[in-house]
Coordinates of C-alpha atoms in Angstrom, one line a residue:
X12 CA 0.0 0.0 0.0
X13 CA 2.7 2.2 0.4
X14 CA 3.2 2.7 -3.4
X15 CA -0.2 3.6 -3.5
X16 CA -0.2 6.0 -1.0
X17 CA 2.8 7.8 -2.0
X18 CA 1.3 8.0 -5.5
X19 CA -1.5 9.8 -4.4
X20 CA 0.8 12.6 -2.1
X21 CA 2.9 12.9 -4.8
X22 CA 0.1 13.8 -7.0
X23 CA -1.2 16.6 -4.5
X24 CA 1.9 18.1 -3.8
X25 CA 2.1 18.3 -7.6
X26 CA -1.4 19.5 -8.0
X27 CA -0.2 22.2 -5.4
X28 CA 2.7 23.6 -7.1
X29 CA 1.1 23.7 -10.5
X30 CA -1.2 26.2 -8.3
X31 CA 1.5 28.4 -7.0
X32 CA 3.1 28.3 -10.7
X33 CA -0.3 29.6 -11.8
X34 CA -0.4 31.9 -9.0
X35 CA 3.2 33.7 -10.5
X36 CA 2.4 33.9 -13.5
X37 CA -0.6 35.7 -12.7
X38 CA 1.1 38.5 -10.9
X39 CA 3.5 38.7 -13.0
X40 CA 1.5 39.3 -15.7
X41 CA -0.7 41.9 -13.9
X42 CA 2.0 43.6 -12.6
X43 CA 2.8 43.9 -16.3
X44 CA 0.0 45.4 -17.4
X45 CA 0.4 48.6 -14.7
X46 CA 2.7 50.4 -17.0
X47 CA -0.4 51.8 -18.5
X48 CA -1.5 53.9 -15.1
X49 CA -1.5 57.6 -14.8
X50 CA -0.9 57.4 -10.9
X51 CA 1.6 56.1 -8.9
X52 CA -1.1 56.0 -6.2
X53 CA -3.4 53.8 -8.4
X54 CA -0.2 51.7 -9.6
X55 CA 0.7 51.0 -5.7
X56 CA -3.3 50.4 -4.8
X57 CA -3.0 47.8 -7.6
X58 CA 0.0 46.1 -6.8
X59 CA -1.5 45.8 -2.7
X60 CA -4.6 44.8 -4.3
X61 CA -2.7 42.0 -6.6
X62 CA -0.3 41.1 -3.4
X63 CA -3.5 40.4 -1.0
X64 CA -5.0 38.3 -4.0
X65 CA -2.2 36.5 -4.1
X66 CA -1.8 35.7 -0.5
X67 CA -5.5 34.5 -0.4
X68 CA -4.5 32.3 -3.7
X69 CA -2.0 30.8 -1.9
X70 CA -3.5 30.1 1.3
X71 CA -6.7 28.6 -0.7
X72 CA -3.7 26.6 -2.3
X73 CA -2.5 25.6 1.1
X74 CA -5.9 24.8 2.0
X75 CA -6.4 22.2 -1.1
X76 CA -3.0 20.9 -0.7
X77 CA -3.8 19.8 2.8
X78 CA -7.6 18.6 2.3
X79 CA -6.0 16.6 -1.2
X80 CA -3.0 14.9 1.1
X81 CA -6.0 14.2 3.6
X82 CA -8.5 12.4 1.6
X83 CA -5.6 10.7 -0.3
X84 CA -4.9 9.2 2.9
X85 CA -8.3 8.8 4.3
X86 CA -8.7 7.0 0.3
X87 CA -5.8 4.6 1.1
X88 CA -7.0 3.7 4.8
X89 CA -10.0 3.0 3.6
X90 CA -9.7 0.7 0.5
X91 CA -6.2 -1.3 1.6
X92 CA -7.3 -2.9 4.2
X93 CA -5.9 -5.9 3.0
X94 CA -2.2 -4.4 3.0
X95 CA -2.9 -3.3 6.7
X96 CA -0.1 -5.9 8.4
X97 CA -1.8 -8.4 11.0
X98 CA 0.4 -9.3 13.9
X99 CA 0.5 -11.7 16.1
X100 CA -0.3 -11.4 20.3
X101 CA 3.5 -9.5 20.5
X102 CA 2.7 -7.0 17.7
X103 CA 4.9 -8.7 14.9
X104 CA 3.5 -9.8 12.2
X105 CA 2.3 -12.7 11.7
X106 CA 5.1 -15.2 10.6
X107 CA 4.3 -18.8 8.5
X108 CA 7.7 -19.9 9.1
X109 CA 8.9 -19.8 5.4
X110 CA 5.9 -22.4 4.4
X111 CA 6.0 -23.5 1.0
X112 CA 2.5 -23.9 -0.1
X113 CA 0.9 -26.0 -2.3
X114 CA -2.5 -25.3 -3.7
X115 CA -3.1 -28.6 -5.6
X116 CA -5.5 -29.0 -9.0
X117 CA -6.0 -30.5 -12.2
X118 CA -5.0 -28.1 -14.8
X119 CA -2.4 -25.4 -13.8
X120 CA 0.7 -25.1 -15.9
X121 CA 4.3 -22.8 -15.4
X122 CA 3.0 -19.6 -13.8
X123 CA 3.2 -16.9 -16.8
X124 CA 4.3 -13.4 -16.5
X125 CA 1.3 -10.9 -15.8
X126 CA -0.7 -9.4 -19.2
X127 CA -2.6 -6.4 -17.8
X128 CA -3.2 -4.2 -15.5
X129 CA -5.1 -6.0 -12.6
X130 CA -2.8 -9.3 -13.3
X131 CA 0.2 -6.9 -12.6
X132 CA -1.5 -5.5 -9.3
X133 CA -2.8 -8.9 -8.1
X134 CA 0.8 -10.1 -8.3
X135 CA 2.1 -7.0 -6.8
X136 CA -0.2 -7.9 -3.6
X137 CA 0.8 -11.9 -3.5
X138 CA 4.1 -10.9 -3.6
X139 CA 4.2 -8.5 -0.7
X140 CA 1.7 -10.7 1.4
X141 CA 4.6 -14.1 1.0
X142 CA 7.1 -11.4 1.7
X143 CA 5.5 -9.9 4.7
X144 CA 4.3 -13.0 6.6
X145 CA 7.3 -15.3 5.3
X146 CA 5.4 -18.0 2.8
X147 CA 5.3 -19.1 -0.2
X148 CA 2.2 -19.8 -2.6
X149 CA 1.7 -21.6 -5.8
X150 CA -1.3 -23.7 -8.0
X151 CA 0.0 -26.8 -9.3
X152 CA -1.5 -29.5 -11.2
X153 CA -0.9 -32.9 -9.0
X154 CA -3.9 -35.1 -9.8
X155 CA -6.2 -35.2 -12.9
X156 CA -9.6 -34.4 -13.2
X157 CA -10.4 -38.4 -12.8
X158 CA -8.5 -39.2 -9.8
X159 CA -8.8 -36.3 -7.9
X160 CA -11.6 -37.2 -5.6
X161 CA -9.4 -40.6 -4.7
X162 CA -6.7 -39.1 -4.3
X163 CA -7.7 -36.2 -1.8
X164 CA -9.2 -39.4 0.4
X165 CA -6.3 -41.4 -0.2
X166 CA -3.6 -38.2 1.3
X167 CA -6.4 -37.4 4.1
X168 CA -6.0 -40.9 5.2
X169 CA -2.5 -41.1 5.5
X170 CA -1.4 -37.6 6.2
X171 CA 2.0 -36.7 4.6
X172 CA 4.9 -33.7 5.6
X173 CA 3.1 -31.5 2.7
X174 CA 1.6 -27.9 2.9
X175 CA -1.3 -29.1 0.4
X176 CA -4.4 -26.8 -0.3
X177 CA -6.8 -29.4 -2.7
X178 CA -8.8 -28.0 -5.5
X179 CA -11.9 -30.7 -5.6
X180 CA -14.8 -31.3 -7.9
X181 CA -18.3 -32.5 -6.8
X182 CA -18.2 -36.2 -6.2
X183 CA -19.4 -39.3 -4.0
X184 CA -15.8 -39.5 -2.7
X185 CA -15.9 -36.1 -1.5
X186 CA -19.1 -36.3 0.2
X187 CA -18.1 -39.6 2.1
X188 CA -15.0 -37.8 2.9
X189 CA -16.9 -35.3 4.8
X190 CA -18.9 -37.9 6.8
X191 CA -15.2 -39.8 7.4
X192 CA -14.1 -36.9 9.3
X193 CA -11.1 -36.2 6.3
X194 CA -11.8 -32.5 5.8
X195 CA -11.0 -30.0 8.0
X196 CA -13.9 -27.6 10.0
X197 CA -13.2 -24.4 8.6
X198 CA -15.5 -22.7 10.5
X199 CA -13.1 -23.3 13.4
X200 CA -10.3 -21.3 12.1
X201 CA -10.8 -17.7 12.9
X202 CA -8.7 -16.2 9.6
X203 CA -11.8 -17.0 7.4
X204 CA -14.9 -14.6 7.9
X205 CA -17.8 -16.2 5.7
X206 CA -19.7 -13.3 5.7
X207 CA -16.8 -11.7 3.6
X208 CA -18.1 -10.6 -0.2
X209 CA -16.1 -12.8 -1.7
X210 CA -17.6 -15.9 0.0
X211 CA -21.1 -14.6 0.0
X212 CA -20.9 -14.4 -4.1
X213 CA -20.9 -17.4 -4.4
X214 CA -22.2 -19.5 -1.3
X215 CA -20.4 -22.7 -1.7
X216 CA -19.2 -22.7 1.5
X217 CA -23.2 -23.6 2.5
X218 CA -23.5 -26.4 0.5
X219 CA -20.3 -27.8 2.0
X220 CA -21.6 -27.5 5.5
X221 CA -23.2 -29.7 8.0
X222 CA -24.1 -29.5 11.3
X223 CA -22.8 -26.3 12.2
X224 CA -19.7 -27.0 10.6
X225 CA -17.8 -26.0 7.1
X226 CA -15.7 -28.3 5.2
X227 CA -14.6 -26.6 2.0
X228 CA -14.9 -22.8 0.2
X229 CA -14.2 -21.3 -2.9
X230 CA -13.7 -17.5 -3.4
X231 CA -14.7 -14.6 -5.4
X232 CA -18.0 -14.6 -8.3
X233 CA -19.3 -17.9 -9.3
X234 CA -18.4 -19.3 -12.5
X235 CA -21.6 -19.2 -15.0
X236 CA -23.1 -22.1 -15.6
X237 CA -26.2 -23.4 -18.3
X238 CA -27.8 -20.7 -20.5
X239 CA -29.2 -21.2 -23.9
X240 CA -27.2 -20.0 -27.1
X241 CA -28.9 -19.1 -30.8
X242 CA -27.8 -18.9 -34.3
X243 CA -28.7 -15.6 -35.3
X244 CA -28.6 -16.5 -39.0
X245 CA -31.1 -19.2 -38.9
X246 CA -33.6 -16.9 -36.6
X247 CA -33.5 -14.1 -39.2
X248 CA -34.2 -16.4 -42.4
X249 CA -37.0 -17.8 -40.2
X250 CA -38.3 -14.3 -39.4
X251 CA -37.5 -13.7 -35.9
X252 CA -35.5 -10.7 -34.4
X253 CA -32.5 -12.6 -32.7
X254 CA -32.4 -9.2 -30.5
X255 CA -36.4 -10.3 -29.2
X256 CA -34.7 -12.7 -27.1
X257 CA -32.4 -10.3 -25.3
X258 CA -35.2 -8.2 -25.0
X259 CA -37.8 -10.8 -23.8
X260 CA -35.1 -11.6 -21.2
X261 CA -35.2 -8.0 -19.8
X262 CA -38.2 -7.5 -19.4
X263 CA -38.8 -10.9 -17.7
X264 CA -41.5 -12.4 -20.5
X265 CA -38.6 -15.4 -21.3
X266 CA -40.2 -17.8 -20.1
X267 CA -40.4 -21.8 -21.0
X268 CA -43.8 -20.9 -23.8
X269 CA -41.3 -18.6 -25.4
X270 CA -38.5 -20.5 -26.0
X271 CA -41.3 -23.3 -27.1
X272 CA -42.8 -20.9 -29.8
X273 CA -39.0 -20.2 -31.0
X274 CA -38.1 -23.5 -31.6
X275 CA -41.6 -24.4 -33.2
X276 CA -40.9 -21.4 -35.8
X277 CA -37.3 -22.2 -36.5
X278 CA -37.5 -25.8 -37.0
X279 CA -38.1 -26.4 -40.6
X280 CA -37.9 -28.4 -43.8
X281 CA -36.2 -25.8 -45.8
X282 CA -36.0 -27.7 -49.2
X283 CA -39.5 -29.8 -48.6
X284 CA -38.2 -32.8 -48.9
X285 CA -40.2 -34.0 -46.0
X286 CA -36.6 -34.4 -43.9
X287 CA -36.1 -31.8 -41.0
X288 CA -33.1 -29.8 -42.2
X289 CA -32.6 -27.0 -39.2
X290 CA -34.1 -28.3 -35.8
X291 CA -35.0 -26.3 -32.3
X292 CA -32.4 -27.4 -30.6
X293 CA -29.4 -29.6 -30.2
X294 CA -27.4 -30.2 -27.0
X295 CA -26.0 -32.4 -24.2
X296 CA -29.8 -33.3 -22.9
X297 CA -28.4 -33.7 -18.7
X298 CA -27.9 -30.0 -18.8
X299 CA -30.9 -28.8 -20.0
X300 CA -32.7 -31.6 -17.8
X301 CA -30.6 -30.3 -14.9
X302 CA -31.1 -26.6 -15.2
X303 CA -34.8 -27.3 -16.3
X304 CA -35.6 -28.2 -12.8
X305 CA -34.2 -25.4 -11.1
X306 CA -35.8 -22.7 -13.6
X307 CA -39.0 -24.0 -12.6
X308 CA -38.3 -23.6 -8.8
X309 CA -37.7 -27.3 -8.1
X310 CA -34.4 -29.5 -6.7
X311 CA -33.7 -32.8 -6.6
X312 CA -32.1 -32.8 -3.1
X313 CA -32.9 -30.3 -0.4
X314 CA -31.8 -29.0 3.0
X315 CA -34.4 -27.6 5.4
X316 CA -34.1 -25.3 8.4
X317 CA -32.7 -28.4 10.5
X318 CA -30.4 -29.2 8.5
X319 CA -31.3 -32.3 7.0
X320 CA -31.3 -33.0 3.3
X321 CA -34.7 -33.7 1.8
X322 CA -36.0 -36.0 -0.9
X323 CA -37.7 -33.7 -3.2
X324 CA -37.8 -35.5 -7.1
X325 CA -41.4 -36.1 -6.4
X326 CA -42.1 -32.6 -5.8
X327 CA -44.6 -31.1 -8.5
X328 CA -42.2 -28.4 -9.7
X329 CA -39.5 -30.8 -10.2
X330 CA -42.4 -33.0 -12.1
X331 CA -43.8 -30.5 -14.3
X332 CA -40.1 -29.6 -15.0
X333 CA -39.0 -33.1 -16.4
X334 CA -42.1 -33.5 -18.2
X335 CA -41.9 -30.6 -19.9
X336 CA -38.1 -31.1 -20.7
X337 CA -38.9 -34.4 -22.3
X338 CA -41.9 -33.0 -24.4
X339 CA -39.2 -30.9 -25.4
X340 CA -36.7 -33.1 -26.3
X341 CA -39.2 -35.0 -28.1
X342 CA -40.0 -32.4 -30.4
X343 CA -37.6 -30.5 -31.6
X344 CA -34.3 -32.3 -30.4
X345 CA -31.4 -32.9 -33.3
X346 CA -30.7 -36.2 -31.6
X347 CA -32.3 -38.0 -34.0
X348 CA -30.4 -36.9 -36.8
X349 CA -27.3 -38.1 -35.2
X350 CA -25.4 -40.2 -37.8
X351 CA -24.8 -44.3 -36.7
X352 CA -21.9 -44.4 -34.0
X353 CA -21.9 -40.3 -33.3
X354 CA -20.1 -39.7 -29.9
X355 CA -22.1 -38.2 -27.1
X356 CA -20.9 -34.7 -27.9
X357 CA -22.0 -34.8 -31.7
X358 CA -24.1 -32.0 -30.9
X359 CA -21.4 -29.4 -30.7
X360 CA -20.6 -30.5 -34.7
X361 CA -24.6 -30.2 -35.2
X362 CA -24.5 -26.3 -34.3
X363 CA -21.5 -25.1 -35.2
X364 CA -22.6 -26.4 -38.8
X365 CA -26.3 -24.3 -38.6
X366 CA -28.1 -28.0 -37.9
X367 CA -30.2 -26.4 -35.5
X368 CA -31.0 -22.8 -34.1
X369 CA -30.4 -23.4 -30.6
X370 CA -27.9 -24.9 -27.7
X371 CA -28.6 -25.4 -24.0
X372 CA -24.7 -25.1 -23.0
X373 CA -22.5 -23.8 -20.3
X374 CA -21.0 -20.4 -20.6
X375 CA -17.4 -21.6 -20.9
X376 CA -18.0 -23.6 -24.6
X377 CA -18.2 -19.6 -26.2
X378 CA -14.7 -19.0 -24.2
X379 CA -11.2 -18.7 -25.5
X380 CA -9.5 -21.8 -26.4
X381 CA -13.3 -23.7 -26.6
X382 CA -14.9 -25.2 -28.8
X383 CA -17.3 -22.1 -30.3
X384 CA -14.7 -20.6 -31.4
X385 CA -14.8 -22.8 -34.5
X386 CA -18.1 -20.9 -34.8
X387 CA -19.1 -18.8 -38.2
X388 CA -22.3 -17.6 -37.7
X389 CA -23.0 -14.8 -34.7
X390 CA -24.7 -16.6 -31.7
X391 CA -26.1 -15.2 -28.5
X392 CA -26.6 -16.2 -25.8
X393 CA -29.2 -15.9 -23.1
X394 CA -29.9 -17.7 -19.2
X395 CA -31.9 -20.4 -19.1
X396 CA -36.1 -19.2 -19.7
X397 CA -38.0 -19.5 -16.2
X398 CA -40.4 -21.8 -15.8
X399 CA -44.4 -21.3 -14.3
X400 CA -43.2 -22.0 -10.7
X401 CA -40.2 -20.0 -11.2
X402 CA -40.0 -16.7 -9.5
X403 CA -36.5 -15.3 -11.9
X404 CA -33.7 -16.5 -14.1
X405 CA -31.7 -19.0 -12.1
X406 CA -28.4 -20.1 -12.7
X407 CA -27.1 -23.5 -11.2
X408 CA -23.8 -22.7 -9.7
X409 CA -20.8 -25.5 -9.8
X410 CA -17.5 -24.4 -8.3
X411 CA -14.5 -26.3 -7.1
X412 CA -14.5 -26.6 -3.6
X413 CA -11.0 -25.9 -1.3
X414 CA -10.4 -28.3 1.3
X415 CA -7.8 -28.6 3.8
X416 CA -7.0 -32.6 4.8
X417 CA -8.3 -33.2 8.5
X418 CA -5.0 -34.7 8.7
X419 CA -3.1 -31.9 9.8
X420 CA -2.9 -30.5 12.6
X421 CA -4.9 -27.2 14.2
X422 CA -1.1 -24.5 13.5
X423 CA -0.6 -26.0 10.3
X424 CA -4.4 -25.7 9.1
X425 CA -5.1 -21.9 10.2
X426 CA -1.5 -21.2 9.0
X427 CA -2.6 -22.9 5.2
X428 CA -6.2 -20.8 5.4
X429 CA -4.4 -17.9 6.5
X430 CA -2.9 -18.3 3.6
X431 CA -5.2 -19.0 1.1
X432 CA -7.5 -16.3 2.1
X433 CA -4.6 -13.7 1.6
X434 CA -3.8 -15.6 -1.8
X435 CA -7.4 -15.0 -3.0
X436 CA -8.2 -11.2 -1.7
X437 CA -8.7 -9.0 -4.9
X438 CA -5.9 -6.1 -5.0
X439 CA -7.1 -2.4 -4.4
X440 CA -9.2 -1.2 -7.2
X441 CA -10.1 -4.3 -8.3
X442 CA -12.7 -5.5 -5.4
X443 CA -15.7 -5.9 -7.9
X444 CA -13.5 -7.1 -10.8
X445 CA -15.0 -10.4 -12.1
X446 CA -13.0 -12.4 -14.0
X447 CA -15.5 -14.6 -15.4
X448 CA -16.2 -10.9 -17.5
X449 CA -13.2 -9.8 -18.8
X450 CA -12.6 -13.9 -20.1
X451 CA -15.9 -13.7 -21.8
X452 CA -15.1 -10.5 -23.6
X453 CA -12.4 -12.2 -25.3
X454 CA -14.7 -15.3 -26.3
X455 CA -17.4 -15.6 -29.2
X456 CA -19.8 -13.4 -26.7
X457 CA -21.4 -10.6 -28.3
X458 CA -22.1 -6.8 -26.4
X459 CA -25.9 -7.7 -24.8
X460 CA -24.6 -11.6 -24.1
X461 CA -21.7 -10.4 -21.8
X462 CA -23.1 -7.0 -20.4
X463 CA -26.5 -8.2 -19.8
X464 CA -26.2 -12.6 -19.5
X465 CA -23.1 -13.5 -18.4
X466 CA -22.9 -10.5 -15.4
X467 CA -26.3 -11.8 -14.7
X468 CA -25.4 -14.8 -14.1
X469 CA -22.7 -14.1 -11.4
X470 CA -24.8 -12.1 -9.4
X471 CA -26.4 -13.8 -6.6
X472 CA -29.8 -13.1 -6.9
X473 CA -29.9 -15.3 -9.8
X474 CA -27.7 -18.0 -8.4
X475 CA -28.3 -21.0 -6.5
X476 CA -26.6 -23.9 -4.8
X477 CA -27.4 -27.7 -5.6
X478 CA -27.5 -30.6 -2.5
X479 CA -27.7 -33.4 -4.7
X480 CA -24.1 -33.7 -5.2
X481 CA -24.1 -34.0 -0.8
X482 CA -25.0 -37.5 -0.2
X483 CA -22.9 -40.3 -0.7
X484 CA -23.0 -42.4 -3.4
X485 CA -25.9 -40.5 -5.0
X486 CA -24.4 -39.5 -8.7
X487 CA -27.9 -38.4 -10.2
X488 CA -26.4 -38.6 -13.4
X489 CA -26.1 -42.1 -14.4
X490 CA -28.6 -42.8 -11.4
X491 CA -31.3 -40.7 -13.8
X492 CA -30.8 -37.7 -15.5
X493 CA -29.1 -39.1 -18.4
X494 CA -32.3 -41.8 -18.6
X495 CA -34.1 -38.4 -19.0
X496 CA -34.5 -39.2 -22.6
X497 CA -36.8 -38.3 -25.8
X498 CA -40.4 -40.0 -25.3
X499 CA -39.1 -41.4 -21.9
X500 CA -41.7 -42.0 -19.3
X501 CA -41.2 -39.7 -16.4
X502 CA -42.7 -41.4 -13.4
X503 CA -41.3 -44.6 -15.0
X504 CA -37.9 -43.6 -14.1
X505 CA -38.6 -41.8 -10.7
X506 CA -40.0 -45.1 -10.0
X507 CA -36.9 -46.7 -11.0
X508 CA -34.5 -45.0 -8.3
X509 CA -36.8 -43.7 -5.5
X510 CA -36.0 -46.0 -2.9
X511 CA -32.4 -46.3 -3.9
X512 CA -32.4 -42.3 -3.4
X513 CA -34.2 -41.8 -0.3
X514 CA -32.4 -44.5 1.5
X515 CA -28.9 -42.3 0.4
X516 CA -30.4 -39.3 1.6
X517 CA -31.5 -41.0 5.3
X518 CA -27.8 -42.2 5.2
X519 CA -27.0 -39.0 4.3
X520 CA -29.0 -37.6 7.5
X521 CA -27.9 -39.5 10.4

């Protein structure tokens, strides 16, 4: 903070001599400009006059030198909290004992050097916080996305000399992990405050708690999750504004009859052939089943005021929800024109070539280095329409929870949170920047889709948690949703894993 600070006294003291500067030249000129009096007695009433001006200049001067050095400083008290130094009971600061840090994943590479102007503050910030409380930090890809899960169990269980911070991904695994006793409370270490913004966007630390107690986090905006993206070529040869949507979605009239009607008008036989040659929609079918249930203000798991998780696939939101998703599928889905042997993600082929007008997909498929880029017609791209039931937009959030092993002792864990959390602070100026923004400008994403959608989508009165992904052993995907099928019978597969689910969830419970 220093730097800062000094920045912004520098620039008052410079501010006040580019008064005084104006002040001389001022006089000067005036003074000039006497040679034209008659009277000695009006020339010296002019120069007094021009002397007491002066003085007042420079005392209002003064004045804004002092109230600019003030408010710099009241400025850099009160946005740098986070280079304030926090000491220990003697008053020193706080001291890791040169810790070297691990904060484990599946996908981090060589650090690279920073390439703008928050990148080159944020490193400026993790650099002074490993100098100033001896420790050093870095993410580094250990596991792979597949093992994970087994091997965050596997270290808990045997413990090891390591400083290791996991990255984890929703599993049954974790969740068993949690009822082992392998992850650490981290409501018991006082270094974390959960009612900090940069928990509270994103509430994960809620769905990893139980019984009063919190076993993992993640910090800043949530990542966005399922929305619905359109080819704006094949809406306009089928007569439809592609901007109605963006509009419709303002003004809250996107709703499941509208994206219905869309489909129904886009999906055509262009060269009469009898052959559907652009259909409604093509897409991995689990997200949209997923998301479907949650835009119509239903879950599939929930948690009541108790505490305990509740069954609730049988509730009629979550009902109408997969009924209509099905009716859906049914009718306008591009499965069907899936060529013999297509892998599972032959829909990404279907759009990208203009097979169908529209794509229940996450966010990250229009980001850099995925696969819309490969994309030649302009999309948009919109949240997921609300359903009936549904009260707003809703956006189911998925983030990677942070664990610390239980394995470790009480130091070692508040000394690895204490940390993280400084590792994970935004730097001064940045406290609202979102990430998740700035990587979206640089996708396929046009001006409404990241200004309107995407910043939507982080904000938390359009996000929500899951509980499914809570209960051991429950994995909902090839338990059901992928059974979730064109012209499937709905209550024929609720039927199918009821029981199986409600005796995890009592499990889950006890």
């Amino acid at each position: 903070m220093k730097r800062a600070l000094t920045t912004k006294v520098t620039a008052a003291v410079t501010l006040a001599a580019m008064t005084m500067s104006a002040v001389g030249c001022s006089t000067n000129s005036s003074t000039g400009d006497t040679t034209t009096a008659t009277s000695t007695e009006a020339t010296e009433e002019a120069a007094s006059t021009e002397e007491a001006a002066a003085e007042e200049t420079t005392e209002e001067a003064s004045t804004e030198e002092a109230a600019t050095e003030e408010e710099a400083t009241e400025e850099a008290s009160e946005s740098s909290d986070i280079w304030e130094v926090q000491t220990d009971a003697d008053g020193n600061p706080i001291d890791l004992g040169g810790m070297e840090i691990i904060i484990r994943d599946w996908w981090s590479g060589d650090p690279t050097e920073p390439a703008n102007d928050y990148e080159e503050a944020q490193q400026e910030y993790r650099d002074w916080a490993q100098e100033t409380y001896n420790f050093t930090i870095k993410q580094q890809a250990i596991s792979d996305w597949g093992s994970t899960p087994a091997d965050f169990v596997d270290y808990a269980t045997v413990g090891g000399d390591e400083n290791y911070i996991f990255i984890l991904r929703d599993d049954p695994a974790i969740t068993s992990a949690i009822s082992s006793g392998l992850m650490y409370d981290l409501s018991t270490l006082d270094c974390l405050d959960f009612s900090a913004d940069k928990f509270q966007r994103n509430k994960l630390h809620e769905q990893y708690s139980k019984d009063g107690k919190i076993y993992a986090m993640y910090a800043g905006y949530s990542e966005p999750r399922t929305g619905v993206y359109f080819n704006k070529r094949l809406l306009t040869e089928a007569g439809i504004d592609p901007e109605s949507i963006y509009d419709m979605q303002a003004d809250g009239t996107w709703t499941w009859d509208a994206f219905a009607d869309l489909m129904e008008k886009v999906q055509r036989d262009v060269d009469n052939d009898g052959v559907i040659d652009i259909y409604g929609m093509t897409l991995n079918e689990g997200n949209m089943t997923t998301v479907a249930i949650f835009s119509n203000g239903g879950d599939i798991v929930g948690k009541g005021a108790d505490g305990k998780y509740t069954y609730d696939l049988e509730n009629p939101e979550t009902l109408e929800a997969l009924d209509w998703t099905v009716d859906m599928f049914t009718k306008y889905d591009a499965e069907v024109a899936n060529p013999e042997g297509a892998e599972w993600d032959y829909y990404k082929e279907q759009f990208i070539n203009g097979q169908a007008a529209f794509m229940p997909e996450d966010e990250y498929a229009g980001c850099p280095g995925n696969f819309l880029e490969d994309m030649e017609d302009e999309v948009g791209f919109v949240m997921f329409p609300k359903g009936p039931k549904g009260k707003d937009y809703i956006n189911v959030w998925t983030n990677n929870p942070v664990a610390i092993p239980a394995c470790y002792d009480a130091d070692k864990a508040w000394k690895l949170a204490f940390a993280w959390n400084l590792w994970t602070n935004q730097p001064e100026g940045y406290e609202d920047f979102n990430g998740n923004i700035s990587t979206a400008r640089n996708g396929i994403f046009d001006t409404r889709a990241v200004d309107e959608t995407i910043t939507m989508m982080t904000q938390p009165e359009h996000g929500t948690i899951a509980y499914h992904g809570m209960i051991p052993n429950m994995s909902i995907g090839s338990d059901f949703i992928w059974n979730i099928t064109p012209g499937c019978v709905v209550s024929e597969q609720v039927e199918a894993i009821a029981d199986t689910w409600k005796a995890y969830i009592d499990e889950a419970n006890k």
